GROMACS .gro file of N, CA and C in nm:
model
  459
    1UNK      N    1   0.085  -0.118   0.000
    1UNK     CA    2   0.000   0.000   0.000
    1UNK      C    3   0.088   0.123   0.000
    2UNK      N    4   0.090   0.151  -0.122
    2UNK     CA    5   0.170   0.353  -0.119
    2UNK      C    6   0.100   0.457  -0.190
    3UNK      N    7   0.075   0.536  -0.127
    3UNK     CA    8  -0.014   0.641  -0.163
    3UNK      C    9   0.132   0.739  -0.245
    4UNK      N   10   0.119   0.801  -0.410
    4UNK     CA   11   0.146   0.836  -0.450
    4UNK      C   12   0.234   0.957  -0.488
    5UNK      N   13   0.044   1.024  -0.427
    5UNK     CA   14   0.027   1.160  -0.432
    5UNK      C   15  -0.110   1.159  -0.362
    6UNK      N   16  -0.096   1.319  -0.272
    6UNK     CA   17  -0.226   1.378  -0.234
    6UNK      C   18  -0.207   1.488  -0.274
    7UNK      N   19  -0.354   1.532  -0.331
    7UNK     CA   20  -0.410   1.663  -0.374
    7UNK      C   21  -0.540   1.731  -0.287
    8UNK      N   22  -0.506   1.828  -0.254
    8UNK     CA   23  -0.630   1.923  -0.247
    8UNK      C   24  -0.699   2.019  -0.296
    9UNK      N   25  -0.818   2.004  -0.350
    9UNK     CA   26  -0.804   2.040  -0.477
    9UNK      C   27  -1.020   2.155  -0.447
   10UNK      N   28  -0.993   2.282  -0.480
   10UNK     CA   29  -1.142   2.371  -0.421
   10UNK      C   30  -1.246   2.270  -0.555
   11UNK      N   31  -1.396   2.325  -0.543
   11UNK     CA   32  -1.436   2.295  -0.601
   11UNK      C   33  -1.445   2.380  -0.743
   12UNK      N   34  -1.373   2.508  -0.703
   12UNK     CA   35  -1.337   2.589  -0.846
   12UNK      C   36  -1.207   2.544  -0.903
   13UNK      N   37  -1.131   2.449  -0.903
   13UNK     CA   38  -1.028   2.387  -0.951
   13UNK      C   39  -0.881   2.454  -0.903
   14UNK      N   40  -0.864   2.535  -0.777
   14UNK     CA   41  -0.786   2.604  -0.724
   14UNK      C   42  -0.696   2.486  -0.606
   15UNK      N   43  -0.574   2.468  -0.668
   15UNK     CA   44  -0.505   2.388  -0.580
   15UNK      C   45  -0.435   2.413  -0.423
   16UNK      N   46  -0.527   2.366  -0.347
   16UNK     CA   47  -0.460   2.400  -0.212
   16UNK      C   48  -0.342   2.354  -0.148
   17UNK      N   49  -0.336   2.250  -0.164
   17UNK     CA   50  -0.223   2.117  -0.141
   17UNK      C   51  -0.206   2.030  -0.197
   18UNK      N   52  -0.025   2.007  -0.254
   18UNK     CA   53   0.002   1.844  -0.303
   18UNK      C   54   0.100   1.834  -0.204
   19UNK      N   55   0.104   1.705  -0.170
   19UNK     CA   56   0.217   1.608  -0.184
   19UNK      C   57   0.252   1.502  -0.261
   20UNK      N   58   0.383   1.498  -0.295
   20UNK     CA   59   0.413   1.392  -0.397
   20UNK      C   60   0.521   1.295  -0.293
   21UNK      N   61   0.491   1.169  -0.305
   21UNK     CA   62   0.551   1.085  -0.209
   21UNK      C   63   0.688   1.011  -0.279
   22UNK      N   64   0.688   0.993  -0.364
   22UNK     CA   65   0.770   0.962  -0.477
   22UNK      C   66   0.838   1.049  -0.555
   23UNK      N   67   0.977   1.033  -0.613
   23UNK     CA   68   1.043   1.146  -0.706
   23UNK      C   69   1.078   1.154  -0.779
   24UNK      N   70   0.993   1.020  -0.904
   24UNK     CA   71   0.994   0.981  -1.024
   24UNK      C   72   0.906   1.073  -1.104
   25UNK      N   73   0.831   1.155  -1.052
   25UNK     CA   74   0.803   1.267  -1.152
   25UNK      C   75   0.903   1.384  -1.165
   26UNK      N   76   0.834   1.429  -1.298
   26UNK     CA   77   0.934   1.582  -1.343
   26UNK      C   78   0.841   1.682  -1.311
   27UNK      N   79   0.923   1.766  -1.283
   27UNK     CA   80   0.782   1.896  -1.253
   27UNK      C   81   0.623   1.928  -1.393
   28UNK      N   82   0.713   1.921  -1.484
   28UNK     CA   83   0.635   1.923  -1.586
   28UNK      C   84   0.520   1.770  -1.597
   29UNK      N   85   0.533   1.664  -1.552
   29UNK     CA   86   0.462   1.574  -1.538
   29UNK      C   87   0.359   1.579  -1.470
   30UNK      N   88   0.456   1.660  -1.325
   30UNK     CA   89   0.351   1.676  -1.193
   30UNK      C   90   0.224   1.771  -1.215
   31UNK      N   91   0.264   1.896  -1.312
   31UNK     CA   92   0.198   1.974  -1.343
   31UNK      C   93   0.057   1.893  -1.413
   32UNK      N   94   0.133   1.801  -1.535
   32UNK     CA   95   0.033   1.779  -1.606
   32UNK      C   96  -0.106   1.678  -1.511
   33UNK      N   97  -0.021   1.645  -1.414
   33UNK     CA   98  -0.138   1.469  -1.370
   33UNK      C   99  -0.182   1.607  -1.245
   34UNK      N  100  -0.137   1.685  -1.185
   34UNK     CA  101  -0.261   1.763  -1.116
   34UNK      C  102  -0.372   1.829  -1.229
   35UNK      N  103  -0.355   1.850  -1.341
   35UNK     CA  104  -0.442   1.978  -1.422
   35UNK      C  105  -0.503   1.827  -1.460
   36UNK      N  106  -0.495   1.735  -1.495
   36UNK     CA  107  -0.601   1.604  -1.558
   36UNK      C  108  -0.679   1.584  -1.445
   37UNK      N  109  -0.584   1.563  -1.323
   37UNK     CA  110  -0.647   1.463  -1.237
   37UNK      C  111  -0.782   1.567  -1.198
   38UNK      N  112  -0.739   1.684  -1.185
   38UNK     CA  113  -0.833   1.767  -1.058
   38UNK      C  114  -0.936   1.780  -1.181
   39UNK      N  115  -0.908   1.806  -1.324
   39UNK     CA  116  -1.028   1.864  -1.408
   39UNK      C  117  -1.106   1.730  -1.416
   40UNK      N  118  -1.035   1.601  -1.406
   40UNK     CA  119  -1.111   1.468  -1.406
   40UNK      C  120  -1.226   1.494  -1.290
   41UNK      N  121  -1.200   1.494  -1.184
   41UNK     CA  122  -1.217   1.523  -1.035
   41UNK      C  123  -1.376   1.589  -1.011
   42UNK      N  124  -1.343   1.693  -1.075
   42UNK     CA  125  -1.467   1.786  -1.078
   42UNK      C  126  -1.522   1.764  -1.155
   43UNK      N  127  -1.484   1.714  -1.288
   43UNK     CA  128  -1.600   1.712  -1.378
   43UNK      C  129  -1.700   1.600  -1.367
   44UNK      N  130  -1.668   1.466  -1.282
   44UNK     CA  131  -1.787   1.415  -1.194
   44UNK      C  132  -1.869   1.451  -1.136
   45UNK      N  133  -2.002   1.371  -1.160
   45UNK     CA  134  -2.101   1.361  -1.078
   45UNK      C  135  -2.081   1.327  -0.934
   46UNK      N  136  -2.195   1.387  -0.848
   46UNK     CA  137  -2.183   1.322  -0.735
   46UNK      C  138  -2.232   1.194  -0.668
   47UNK      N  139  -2.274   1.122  -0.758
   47UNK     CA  140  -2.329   0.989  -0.751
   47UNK      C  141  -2.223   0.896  -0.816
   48UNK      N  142  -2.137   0.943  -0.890
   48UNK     CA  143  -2.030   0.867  -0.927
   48UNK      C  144  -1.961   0.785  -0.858
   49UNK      N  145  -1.871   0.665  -0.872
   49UNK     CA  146  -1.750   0.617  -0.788
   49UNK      C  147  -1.693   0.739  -0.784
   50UNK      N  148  -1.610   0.684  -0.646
   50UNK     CA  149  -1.464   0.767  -0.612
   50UNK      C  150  -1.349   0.722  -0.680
   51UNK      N  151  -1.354   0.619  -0.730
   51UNK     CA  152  -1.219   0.611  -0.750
   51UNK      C  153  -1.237   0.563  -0.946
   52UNK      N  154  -1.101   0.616  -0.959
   52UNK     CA  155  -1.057   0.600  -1.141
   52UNK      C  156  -0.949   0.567  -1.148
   53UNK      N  157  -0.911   0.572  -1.318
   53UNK     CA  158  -0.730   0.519  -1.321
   53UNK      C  159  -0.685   0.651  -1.430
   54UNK      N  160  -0.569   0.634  -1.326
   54UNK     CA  161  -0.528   0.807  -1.408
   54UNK      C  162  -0.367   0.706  -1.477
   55UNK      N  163  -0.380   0.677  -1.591
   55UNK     CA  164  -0.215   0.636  -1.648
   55UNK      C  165  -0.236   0.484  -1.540
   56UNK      N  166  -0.101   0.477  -1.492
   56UNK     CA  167  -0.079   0.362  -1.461
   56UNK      C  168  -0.047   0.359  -1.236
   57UNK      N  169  -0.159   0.468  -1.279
   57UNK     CA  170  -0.249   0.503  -1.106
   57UNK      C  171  -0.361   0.474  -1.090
   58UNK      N  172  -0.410   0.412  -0.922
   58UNK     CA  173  -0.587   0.473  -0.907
   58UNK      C  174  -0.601   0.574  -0.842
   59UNK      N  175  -0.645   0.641  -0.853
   59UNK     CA  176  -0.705   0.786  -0.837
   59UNK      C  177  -0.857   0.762  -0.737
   60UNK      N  178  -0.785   0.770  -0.579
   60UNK     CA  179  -0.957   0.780  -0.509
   60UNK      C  180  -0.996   0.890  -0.440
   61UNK      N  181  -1.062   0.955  -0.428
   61UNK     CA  182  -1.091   1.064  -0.397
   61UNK      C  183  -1.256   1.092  -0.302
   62UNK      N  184  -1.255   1.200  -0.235
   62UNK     CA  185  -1.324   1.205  -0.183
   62UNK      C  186  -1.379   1.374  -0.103
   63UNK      N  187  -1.531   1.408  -0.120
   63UNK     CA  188  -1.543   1.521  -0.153
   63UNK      C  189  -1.559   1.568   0.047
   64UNK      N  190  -1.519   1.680   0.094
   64UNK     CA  191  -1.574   1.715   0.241
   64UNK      C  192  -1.572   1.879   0.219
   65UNK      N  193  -1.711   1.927   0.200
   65UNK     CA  194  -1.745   2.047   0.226
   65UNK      C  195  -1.668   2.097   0.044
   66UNK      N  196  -1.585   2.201   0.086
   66UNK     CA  197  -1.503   2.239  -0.040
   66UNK      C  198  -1.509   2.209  -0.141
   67UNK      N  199  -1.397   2.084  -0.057
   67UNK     CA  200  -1.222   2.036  -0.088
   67UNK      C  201  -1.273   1.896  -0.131
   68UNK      N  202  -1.201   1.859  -0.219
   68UNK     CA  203  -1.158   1.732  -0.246
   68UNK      C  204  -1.034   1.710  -0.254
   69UNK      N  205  -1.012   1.625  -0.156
   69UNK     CA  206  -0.919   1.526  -0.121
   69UNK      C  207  -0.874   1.454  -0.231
   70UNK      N  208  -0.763   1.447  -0.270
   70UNK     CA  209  -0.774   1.319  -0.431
   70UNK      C  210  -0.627   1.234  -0.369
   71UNK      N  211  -0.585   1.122  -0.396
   71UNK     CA  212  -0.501   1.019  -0.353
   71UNK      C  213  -0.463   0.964  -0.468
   72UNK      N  214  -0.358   0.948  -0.520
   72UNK     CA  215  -0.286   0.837  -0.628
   72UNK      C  216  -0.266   0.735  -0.593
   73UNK      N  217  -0.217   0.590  -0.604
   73UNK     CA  218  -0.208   0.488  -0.560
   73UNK      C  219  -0.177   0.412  -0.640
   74UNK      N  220  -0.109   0.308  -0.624
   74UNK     CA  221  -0.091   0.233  -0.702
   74UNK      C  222  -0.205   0.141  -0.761
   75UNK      N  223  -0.173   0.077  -0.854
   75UNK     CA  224  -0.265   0.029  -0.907
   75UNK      C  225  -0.361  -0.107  -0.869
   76UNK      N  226  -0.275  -0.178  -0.786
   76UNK     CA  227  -0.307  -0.258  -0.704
   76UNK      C  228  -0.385  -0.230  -0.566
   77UNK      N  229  -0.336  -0.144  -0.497
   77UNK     CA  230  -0.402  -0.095  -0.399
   77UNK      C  231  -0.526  -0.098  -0.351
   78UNK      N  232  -0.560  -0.146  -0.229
   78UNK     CA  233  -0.722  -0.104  -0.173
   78UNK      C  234  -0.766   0.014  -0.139
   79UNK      N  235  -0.882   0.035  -0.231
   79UNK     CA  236  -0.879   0.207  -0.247
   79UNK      C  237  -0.963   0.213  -0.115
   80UNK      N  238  -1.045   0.102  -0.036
   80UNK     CA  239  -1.084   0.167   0.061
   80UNK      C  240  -1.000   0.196   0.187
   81UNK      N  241  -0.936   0.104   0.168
   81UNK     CA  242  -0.822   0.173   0.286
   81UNK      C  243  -0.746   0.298   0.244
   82UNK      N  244  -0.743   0.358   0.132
   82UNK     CA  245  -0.742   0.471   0.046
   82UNK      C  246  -0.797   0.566   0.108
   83UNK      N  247  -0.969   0.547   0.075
   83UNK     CA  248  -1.020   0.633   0.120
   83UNK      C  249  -1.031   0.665   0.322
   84UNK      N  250  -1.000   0.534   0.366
   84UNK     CA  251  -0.995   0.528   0.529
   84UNK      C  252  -0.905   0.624   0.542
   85UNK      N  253  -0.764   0.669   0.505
   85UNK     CA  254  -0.635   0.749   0.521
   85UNK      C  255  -0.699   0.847   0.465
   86UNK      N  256  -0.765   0.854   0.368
   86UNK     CA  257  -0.820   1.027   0.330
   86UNK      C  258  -0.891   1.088   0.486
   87UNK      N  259  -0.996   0.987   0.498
   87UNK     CA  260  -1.099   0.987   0.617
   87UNK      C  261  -1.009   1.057   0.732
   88UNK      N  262  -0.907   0.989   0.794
   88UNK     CA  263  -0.834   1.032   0.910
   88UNK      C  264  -0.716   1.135   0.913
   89UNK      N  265  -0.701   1.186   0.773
   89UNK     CA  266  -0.661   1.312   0.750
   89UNK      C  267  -0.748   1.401   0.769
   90UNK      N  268  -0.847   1.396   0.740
   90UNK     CA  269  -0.952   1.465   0.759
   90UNK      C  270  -0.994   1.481   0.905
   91UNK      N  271  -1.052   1.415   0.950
   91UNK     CA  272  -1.033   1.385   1.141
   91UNK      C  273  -0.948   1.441   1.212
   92UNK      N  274  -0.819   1.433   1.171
   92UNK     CA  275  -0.727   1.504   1.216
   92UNK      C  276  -0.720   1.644   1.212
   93UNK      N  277  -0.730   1.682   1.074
   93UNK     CA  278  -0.742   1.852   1.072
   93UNK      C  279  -0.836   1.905   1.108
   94UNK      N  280  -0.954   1.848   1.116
   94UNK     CA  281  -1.097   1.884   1.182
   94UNK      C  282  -1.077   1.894   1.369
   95UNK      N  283  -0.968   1.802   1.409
   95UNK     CA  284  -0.961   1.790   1.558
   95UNK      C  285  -0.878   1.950   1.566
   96UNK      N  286  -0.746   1.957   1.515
   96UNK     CA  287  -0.663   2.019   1.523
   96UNK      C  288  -0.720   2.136   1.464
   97UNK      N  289  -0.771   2.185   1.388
   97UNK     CA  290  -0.802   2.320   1.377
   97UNK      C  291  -0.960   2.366   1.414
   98UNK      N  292  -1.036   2.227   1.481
   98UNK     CA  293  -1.159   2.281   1.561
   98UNK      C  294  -1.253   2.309   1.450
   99UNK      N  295  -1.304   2.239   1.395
   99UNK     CA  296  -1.367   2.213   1.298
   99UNK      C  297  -1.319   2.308   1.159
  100UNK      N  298  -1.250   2.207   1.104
  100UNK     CA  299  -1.145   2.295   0.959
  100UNK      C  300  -1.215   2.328   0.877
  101UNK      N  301  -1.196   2.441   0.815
  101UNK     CA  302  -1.241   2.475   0.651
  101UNK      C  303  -1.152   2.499   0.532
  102UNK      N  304  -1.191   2.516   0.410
  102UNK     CA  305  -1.094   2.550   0.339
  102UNK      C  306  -0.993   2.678   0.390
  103UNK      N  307  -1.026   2.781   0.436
  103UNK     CA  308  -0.956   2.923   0.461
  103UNK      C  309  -0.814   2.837   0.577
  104UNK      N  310  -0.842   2.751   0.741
  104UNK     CA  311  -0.774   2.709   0.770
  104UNK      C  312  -0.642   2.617   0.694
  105UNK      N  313  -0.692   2.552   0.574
  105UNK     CA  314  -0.559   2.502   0.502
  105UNK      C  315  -0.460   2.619   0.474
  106UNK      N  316  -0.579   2.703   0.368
  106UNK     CA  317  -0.489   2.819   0.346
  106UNK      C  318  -0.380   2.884   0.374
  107UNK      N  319  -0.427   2.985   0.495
  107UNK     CA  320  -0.368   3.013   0.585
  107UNK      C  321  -0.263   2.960   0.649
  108UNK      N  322  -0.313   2.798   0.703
  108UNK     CA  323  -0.175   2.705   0.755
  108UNK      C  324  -0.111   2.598   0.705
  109UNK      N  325  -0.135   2.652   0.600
  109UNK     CA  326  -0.081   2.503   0.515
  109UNK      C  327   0.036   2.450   0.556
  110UNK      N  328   0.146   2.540   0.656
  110UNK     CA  329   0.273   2.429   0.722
  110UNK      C  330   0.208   2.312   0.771
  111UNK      N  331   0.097   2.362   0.911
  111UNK     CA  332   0.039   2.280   0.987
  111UNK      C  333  -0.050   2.139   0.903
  112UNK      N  334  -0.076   2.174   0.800
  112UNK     CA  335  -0.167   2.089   0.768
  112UNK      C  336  -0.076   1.997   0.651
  113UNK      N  337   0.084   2.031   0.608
  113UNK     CA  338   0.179   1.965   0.586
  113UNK      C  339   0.209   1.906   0.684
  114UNK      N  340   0.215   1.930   0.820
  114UNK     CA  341   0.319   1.892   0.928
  114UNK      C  342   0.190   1.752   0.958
  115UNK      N  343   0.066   1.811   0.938
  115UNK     CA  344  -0.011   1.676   0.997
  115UNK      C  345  -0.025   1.583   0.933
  116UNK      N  346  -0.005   1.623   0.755
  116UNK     CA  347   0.010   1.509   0.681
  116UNK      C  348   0.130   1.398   0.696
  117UNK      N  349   0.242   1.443   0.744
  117UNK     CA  350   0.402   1.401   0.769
  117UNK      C  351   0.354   1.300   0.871
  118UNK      N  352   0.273   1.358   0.979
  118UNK     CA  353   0.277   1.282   1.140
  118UNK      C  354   0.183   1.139   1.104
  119UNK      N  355   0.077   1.135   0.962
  119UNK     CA  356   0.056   1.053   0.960
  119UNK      C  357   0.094   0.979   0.834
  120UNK      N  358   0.136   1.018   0.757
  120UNK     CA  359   0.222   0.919   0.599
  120UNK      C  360   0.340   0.931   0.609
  121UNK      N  361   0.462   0.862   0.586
  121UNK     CA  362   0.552   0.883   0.560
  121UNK      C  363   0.582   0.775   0.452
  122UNK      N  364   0.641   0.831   0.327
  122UNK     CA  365   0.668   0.778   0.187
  122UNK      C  366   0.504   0.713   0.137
  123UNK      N  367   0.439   0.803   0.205
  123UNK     CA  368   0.313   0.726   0.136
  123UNK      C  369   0.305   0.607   0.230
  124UNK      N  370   0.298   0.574   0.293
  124UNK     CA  371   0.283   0.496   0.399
  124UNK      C  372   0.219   0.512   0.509
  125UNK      N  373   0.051   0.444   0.597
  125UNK     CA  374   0.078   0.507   0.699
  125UNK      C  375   0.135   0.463   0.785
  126UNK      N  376   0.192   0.617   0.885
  126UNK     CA  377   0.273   0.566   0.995
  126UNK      C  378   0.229   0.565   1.112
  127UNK      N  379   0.088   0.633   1.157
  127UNK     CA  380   0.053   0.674   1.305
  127UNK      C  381  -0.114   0.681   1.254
  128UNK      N  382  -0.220   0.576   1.288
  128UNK     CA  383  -0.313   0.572   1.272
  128UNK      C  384  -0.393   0.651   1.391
  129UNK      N  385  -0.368   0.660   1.535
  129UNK     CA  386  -0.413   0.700   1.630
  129UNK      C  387  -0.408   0.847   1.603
  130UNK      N  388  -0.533   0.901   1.604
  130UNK     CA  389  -0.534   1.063   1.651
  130UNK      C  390  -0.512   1.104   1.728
  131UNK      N  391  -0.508   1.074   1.856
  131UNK     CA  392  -0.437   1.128   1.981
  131UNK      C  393  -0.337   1.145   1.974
  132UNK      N  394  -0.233   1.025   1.933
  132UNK     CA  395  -0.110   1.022   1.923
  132UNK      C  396  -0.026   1.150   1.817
  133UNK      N  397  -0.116   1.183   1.723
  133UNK     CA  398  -0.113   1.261   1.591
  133UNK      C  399  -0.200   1.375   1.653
  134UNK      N  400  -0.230   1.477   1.754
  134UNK     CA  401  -0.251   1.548   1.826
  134UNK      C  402  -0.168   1.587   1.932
  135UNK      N  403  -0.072   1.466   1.994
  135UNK     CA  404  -0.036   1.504   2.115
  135UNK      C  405   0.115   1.558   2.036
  136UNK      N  406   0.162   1.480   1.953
  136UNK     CA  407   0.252   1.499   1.863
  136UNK      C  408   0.233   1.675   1.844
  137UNK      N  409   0.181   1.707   1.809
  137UNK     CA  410   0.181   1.810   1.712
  137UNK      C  411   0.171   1.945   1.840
  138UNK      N  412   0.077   1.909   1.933
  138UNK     CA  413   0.146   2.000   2.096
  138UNK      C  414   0.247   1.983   2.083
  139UNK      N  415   0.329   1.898   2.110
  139UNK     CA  416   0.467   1.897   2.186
  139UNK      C  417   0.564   1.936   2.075
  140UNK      N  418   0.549   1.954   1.910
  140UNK     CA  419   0.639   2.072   1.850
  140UNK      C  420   0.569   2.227   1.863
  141UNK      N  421   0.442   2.187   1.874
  141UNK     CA  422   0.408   2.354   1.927
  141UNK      C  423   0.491   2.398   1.998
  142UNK      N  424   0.478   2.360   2.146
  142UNK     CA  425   0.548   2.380   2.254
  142UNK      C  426   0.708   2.402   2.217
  143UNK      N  427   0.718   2.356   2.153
  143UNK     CA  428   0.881   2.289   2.120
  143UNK      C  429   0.893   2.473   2.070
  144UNK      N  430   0.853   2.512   1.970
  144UNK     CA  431   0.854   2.607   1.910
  144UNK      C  432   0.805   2.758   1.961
  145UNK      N  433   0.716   2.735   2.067
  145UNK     CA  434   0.694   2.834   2.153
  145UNK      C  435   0.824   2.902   2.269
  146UNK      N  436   0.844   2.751   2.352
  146UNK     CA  437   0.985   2.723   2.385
  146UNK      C  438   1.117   2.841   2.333
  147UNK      N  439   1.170   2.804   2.207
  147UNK     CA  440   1.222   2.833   2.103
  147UNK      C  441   1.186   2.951   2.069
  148UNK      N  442   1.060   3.021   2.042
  148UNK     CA  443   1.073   3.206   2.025
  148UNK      C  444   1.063   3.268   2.151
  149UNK      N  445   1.097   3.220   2.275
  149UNK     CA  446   1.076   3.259   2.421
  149UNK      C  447   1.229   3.251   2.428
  150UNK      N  448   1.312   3.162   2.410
  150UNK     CA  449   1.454   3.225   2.446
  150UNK      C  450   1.508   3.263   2.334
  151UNK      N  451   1.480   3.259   2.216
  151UNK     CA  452   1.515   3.361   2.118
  151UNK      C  453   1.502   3.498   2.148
  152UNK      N  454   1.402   3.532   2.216
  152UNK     CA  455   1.377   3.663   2.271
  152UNK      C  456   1.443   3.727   2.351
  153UNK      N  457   1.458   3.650   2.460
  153UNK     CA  458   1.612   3.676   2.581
  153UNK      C  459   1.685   3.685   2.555
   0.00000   0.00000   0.00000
């Protein structure tokens, strides 16, 4: 199971967030499979499946409020455990920013990089527990609060 790529993607086709987990693309590639994937994306129905094959990816995706969430994957892959890791990204930024909206990515998109990190690494997940992926993310707060407090002195 390796998740690809994640996209976040408005429902006006305005990209909020990628990550690319892999570094077998060229920028010019990357460019092209976000402008397919996301115009694929939207131009669905909402009764449609979530998931498609983009090239020699599945593509599962999933809509909350906005944003759609979109996931690459290999081709083999169980897209519902796909979509479960979309799910608890979601959970997560909803815990951590107290019920999230698009403007919160915006705005913090470190944080909402840093929460993607605490739970994928190489496309992998690494920390299924939200607590754990909460308490985490205090204790570099802190870490960093810490840190502009004797920077100051």
């Amino acid at each position: 199971m390796a998740i690809r790529f994640i996209l976040l993607v408005s429902r006006q086709g305005k990209i909020r967030l990628t990550k690319w987990f892999t570094s077998d693309w060229t920028a010019k590639e990357k460019a092209k499979a976000v402008k397919d994937v996301s115009q694929t994306v939207l131009s669905r129905r909402t009764k449609m499946c979530n998931v498609l094959e983009y090239k020699d990816y599945k593509v599962v995706y999933r809509r909350y409020a906005s944003l759609f969430f979109i996931a690459g994957t290999d081709i083999d892959d169980n897209e519902l455990l796909t979509l479960e890791i979309i799910h608890r990204y979601v959970e997560v930024l909803d815990k951590w920013f107290l019920n999230v909206c698009e403007l919160d990515i915006i705005f913090n998109f470190q944080q909402a990089y840093t929460i993607m990190d605490e739970l994928l690494i190489g496309g992998e997940l690494q920390e299924s527990s939200k607590r754990s992926v909460i308490n985490s993310l205090k204790r570099m707060e802190e870490t960093e609060k810490a840190e502009q407090i004797s920077n100051l002195l």
